[in-house]
Structures are given as C-alpha cells and as structure tokens.
C-alpha positions as CSV (number, residue, x, y, z in Angstrom):
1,X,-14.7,-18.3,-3.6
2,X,-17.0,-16.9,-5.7
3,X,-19.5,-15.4,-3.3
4,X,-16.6,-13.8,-2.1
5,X,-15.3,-12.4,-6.0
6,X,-19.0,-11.1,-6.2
7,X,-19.1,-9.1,-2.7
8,X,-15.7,-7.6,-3.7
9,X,-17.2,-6.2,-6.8
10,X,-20.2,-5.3,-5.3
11,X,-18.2,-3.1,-2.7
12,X,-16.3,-1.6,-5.6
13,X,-19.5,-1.0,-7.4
14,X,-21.1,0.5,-4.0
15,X,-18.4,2.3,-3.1
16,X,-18.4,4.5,-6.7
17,X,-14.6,3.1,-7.1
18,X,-14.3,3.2,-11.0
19,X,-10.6,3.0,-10.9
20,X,-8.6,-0.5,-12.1
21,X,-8.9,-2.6,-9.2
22,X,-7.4,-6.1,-9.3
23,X,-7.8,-8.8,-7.0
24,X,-5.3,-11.4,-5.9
25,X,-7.3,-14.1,-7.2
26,X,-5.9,-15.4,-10.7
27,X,-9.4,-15.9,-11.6
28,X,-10.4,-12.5,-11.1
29,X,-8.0,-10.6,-12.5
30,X,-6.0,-13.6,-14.5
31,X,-1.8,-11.9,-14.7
32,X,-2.5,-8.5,-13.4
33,X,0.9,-9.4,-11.2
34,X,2.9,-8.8,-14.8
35,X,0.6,-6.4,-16.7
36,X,-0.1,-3.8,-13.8
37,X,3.9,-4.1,-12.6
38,X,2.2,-5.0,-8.8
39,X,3.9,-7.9,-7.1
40,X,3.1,-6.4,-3.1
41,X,-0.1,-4.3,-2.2
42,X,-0.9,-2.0,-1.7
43,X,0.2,0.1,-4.7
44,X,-0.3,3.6,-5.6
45,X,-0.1,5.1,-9.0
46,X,-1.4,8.3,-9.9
47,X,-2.9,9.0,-12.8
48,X,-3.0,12.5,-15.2
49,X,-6.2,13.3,-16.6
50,X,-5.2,11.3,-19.8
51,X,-4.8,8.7,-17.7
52,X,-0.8,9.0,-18.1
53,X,1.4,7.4,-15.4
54,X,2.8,10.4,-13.2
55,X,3.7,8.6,-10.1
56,X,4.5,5.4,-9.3
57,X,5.0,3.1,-6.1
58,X,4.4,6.5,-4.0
59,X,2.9,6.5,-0.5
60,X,-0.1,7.5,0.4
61,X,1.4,10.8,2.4
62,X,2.9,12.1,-0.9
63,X,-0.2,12.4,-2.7
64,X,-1.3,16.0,-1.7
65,X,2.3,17.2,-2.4
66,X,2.2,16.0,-6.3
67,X,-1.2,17.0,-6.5
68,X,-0.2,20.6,-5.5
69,X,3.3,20.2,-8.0
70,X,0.7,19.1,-10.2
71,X,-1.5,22.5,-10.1
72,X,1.3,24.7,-9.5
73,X,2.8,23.5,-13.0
74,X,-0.5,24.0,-14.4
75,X,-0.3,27.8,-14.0
C-alpha cells in the first residue's frame, strides 16, 4: 500500500494540486471522514479567498454559476 500512498502524492505534487486532498486510506489521512464532513466522494467545496466555506456538497456544473454570483457581488 505504500507505493501506492507515495504515487498518489506524487500525482498531487505533479499535478500542481495544493488544495486539501484526503485519501481513503486511514493511514493517509487518519479521520478526515469526521473532520472534513466527507462520508461519499467526490465532494466539492468551494472556497473564498480567505479560505471561507461558500459552497458546500455542490456539483461540479454549478461552479461557474457561483463563481459569476461571486464576481457580480464583488462589484
């Protein structure tokens, strides 16, 4: 398992991903199931610039739509 743990955060490393990323192996990532709120993947949250919480369990399709809510509130 662990040659497996290092290629996954080799790809995340390689793939310039410096978000949270958690891994369903306890020994990776030991209780991210109750600290992150994530008991099904995949899971989107999206993040303000202070990385504040603005969206939650959204899909993927509503990101460009609170993006633009996002901007438009900005003006």
């Amino acid at each position: 398992m662990n040659g497996d743990l290092d290629k996954w955060k080799k790809s995340i490393g390689d793939r310039h991903m410096p978000w949270i990323n958690v891994n369903g192996t306890r020994s990776a990532t030991p209780d991210f199931h109750d600290l992150y709120d994530i008991h099904g993947t995949p899971v989107i949250y999206l993040l303000d610039q202070e990385m504040k919480i603005i969206a939650k369990r959204i899909s993927a399709d509503q990101i460009p739509g609170l993006i633009d809510n996002m901007a438009q509130t900005k003006k």
